[in-house]
C-alpha positions in Angstrom: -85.2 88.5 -39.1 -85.3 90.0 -42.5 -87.6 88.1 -44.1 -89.7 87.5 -41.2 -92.9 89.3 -40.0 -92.0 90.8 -36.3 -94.9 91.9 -33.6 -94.6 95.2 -31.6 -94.5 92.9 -28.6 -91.4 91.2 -30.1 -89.5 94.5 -30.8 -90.5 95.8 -27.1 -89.2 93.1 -25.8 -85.9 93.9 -27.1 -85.5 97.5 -26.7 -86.5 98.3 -30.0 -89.1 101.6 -30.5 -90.8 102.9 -33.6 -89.7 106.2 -35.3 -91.6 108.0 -38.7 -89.6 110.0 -41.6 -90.4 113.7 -40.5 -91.3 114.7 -43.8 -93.8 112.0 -44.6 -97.2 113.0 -45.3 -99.3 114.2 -42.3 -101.6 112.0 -40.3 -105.0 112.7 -41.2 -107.3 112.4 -38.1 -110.1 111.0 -40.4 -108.0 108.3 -41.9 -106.5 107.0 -38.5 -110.5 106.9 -37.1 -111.4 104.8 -40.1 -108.1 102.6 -39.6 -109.4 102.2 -35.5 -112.7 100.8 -36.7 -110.9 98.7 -39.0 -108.3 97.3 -37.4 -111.2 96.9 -34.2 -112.7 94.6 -36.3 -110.5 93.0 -38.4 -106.9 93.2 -37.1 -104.2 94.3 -38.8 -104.1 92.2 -42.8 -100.9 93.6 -44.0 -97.6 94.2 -42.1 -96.2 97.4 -41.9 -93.0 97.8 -43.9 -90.0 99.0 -42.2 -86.2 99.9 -42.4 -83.7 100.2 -40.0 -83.2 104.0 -38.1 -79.7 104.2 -38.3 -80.0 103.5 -42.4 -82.6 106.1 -42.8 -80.4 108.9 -40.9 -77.5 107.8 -42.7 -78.9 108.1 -45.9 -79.5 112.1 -44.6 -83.3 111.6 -43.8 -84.5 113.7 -40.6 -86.1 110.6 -38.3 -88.5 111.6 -34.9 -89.5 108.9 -32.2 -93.2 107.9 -33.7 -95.3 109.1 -30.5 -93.3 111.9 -28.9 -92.4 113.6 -32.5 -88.6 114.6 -30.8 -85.6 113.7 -33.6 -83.7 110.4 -33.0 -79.6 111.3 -33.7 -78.6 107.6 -32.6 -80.9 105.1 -34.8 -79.5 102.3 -33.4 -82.6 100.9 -31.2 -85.4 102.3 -33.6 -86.9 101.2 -36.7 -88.5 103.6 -39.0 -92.3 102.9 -40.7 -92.5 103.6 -44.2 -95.8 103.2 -44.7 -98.8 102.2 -42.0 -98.5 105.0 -40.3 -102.0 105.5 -40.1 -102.7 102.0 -39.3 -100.0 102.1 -36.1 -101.5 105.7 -34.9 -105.0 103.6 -35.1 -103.5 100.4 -33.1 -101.6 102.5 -30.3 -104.8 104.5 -30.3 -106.9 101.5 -29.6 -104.2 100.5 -27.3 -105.0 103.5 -25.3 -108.4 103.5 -25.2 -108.0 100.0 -23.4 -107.6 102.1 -20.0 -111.0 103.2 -20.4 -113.0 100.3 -21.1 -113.8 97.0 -19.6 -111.6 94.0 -20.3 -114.0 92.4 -22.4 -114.8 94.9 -24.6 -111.1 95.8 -24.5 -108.5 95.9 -28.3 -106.1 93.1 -28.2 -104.8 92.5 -31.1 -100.7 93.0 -31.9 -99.1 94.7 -34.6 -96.7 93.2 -37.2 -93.8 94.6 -39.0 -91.3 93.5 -42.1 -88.5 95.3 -43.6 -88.5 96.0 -46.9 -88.0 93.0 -49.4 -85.8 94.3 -51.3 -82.8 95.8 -49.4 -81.0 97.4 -52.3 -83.8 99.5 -53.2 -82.9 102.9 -51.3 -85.0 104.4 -49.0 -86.2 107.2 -51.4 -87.5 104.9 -53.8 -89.1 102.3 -51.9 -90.8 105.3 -50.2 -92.0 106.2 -53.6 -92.7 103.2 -54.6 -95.0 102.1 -51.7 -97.0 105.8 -51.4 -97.2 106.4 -54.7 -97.7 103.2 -57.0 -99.1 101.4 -54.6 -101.4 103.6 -52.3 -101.8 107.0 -54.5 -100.7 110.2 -52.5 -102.8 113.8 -52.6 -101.1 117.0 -54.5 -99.5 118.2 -50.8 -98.2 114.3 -50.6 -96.1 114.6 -53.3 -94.9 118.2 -52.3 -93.7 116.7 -48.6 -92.7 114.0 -50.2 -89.7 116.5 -52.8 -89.3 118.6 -49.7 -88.4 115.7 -47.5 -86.3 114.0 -50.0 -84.6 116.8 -51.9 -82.0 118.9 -50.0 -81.7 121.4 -52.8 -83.2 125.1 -52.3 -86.4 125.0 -53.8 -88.2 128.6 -53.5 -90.7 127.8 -56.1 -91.8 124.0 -54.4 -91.9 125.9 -51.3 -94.2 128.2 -52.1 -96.4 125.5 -53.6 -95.7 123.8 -50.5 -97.3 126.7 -48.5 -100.7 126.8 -50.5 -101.0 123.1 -50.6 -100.1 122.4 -46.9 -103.2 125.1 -47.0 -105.3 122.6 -48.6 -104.9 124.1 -52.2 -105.4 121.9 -54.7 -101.8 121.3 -56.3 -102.9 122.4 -59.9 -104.2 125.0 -58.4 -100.7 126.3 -56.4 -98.9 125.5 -59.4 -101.2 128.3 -61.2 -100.8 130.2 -58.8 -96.5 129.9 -58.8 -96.2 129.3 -62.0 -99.2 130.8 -64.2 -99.7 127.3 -65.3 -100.1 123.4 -64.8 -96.3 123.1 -64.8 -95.7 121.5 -61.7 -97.6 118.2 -61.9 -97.3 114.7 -59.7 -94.9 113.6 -62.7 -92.7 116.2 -61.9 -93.0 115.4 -58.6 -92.1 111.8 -58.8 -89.1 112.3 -61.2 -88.0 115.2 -57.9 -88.2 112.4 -55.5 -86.3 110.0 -57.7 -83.6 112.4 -57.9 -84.2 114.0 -61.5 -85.4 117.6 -60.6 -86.9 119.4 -63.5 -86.3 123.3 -64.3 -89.5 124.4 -63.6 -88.6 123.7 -59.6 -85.9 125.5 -59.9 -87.0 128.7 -61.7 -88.2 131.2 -59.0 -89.0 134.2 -61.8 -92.8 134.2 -60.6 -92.8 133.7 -57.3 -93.2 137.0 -56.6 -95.7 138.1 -58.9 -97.6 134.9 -57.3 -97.3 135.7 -53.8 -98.6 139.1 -54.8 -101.3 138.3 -56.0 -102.5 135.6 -53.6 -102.0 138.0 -50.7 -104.1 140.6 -52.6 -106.9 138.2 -53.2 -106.9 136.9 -49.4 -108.1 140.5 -48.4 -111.4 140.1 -50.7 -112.2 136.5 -51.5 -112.9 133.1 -49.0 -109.7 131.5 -48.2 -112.2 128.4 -49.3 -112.8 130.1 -52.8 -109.0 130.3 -53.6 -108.0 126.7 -53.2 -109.9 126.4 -56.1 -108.5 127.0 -59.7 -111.7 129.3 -60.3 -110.3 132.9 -59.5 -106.4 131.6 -60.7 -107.5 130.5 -63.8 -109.7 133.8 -64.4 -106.6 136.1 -63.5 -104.7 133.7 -66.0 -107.0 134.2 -69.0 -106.7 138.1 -68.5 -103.1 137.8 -68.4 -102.8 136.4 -71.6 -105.5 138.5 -73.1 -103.3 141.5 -72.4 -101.3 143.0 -74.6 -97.5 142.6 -74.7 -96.9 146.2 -74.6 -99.2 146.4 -70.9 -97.9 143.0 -69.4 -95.3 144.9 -67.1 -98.3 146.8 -65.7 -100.4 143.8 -65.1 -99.6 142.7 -62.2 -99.5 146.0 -60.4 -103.6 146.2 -62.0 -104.7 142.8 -60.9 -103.1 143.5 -57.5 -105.2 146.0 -57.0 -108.3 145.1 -57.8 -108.2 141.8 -55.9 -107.5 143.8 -52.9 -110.1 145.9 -53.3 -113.3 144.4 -54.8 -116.3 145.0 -51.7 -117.1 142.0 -50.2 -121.1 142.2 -51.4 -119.0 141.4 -54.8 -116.8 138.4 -53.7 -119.8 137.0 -51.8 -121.8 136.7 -55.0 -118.7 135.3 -56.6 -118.2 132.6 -54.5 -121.9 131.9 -53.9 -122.9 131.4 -57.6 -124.4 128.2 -59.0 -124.4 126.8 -62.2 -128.5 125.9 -63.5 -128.8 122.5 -65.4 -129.1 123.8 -69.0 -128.0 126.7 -68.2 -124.6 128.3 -67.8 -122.0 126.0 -66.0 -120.6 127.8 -62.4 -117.6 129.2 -63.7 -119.0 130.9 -66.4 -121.2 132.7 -63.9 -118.2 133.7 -62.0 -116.3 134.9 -64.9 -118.6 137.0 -66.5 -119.3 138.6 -62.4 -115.4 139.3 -62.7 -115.3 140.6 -65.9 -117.8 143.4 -65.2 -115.8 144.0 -62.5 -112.2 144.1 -64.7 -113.3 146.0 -66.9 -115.1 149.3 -64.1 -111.7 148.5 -62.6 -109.5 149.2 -65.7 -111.8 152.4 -67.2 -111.5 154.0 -63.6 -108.0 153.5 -63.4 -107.7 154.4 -67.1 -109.3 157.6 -66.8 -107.7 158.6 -63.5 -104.3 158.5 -65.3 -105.6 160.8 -67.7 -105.4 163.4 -64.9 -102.3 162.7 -63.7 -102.9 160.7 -60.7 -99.9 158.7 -60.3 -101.3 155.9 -57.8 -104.9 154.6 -58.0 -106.9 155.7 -55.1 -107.1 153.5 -51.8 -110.9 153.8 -51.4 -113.3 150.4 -52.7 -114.6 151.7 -55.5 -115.5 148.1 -57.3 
């Protein structure tokens, strides 16, 4: 039955249930909507491409039975989806919804499965292959996608991991991790293909990212920060600062993220750009400039008498 295209009916029939790779991307309740009216309509047009349980846990991959989510140990009577897995929520969906309607109006079309055509192409690659050459994957795709296939400690992809799973952008995480645009879907793909670049493996920021994240959470949108407006902003002042005052910096911009009034943010994050007129971001960046720089000349002068700590009181 390798080369043949198998129905759900067929598998049933012979004990045979459907698991998904635990660290595949999410099911996105849009998407499987979409795929009901779809597949309502017009069936299923392209089988779903599968590999045998047993192989997948084998090859160290965490598998869970496709509709109760619990991990499979024994992979002998399951096969695993590689891909379609929006398209068999959507059928067992429409499946469901059969109870509910009458018989005429009711879904009954099957579903059809294949394994993989090329049976020496590992798991890992094919899975690449498929979700990323094929049907292009979002920034937190590609994340899940090292995380799932790369058993090494990671403590930089995981906190990109976080801020994507958060529904930051991933240029934007990697900003925020890294202080630049270093961890890209390239370096993503090579991960998943086993080649892991440094950059995943240095953690020297983290902190200083995590930091400063938190900080801004207390003042700004969670909406405004998956953007790259405020990161980039924070990332310009960094490297206008002086070599000399870099150890201090983060300590500064920790500060004042944590305390700028909300009357402030909520200008931030509500400023337009005007057609002929100054683009959105450089609205926001001139707001947070005049706010940097009260910041700094109040803290400047308070050192000056020999106050050690700057005051906890919103002075911005």
């Amino acid at each position: 039955m390798r080369n043949e295209i198998m129905t759900l009916t067929e598998l049933t029939k012979n004990g045979v249930k459907v698991a998904r790779l635990a660290g595949n991307r999410d099911l996105n309740e849009k998407a499987v909507k979409a795929k009901m009216k779809s597949m309502r309509e017009y069936g299923q047009l392209v089988p779903a491409i599968i590999v045998d349980a047993s192989t997948a846990i084998k090859d160290g991959l965490k598998v869970v039975d496709f509709t109760t989510g619990e991990e499979i140990k024994d992979g002998n009577n399951y096969v695993v989806l590689l891909d379609a897995n929006h398209r068999y929520s959507a059928h067992l969906r429409l499946l469901e919804e059969n109870k509910k309607i009458e018989p005429e109006k009711q879904y009954e079309r099957e579903f059809y499965f294949m394994y993989s055509l090329n049976p020496s192409v590992s798991i890992e690659k094919t899975l690449a292959e498929i979700n990323i050459a094929t049907t292009p994957w979002k920034g937190a795709d590609y994340v899940k996608g090292v995380k799932m296939m790369v058993e090494e400690d990671l403590p930089t992809l995981d906190f990109v991991s976080d801020l994507t799973t958060m529904g930051y952008s991933l240029d934007a995480a990697s900003k925020w991790a890294t202080f630049g645009s270093k961890i890209s879907k390239a370096v993503l793909v090579r991960a998943i293909s086993g080649n892991i670049d440094e950059v995943l493996r240095k953690s020297n920021t983290i902190s200083r990212g995590r930091t400063l994240v938190e900080a801004a959470r207390k003042s700004f949108s969670a909406e405004f920060l998956k953007s790259r407006t405020l990161i980039d902003w924070i990332i310009g002042k960094y490297e206008d600062t002086d070599d000399s005052e870099k150890s201090t910096f983060t300590n500064n911009m920790n500060h004042f993220l944590a305390n700028v009034q909300r009357e402030n943010t909520e200008k931030i994050e509500k400023a337009k750009g005007t057609r002929g007129g100054k683009p959105k971001e450089t609205i926001i960046y001139e707001e947070l400039n005049i706010l940097w720089k009260k910041h700094m000349e109040e803290n400047y002068n308070l050192s000056l008498i020999h106050i050690s700590e700057p005051t906890r009181r919103s002075y911005i």
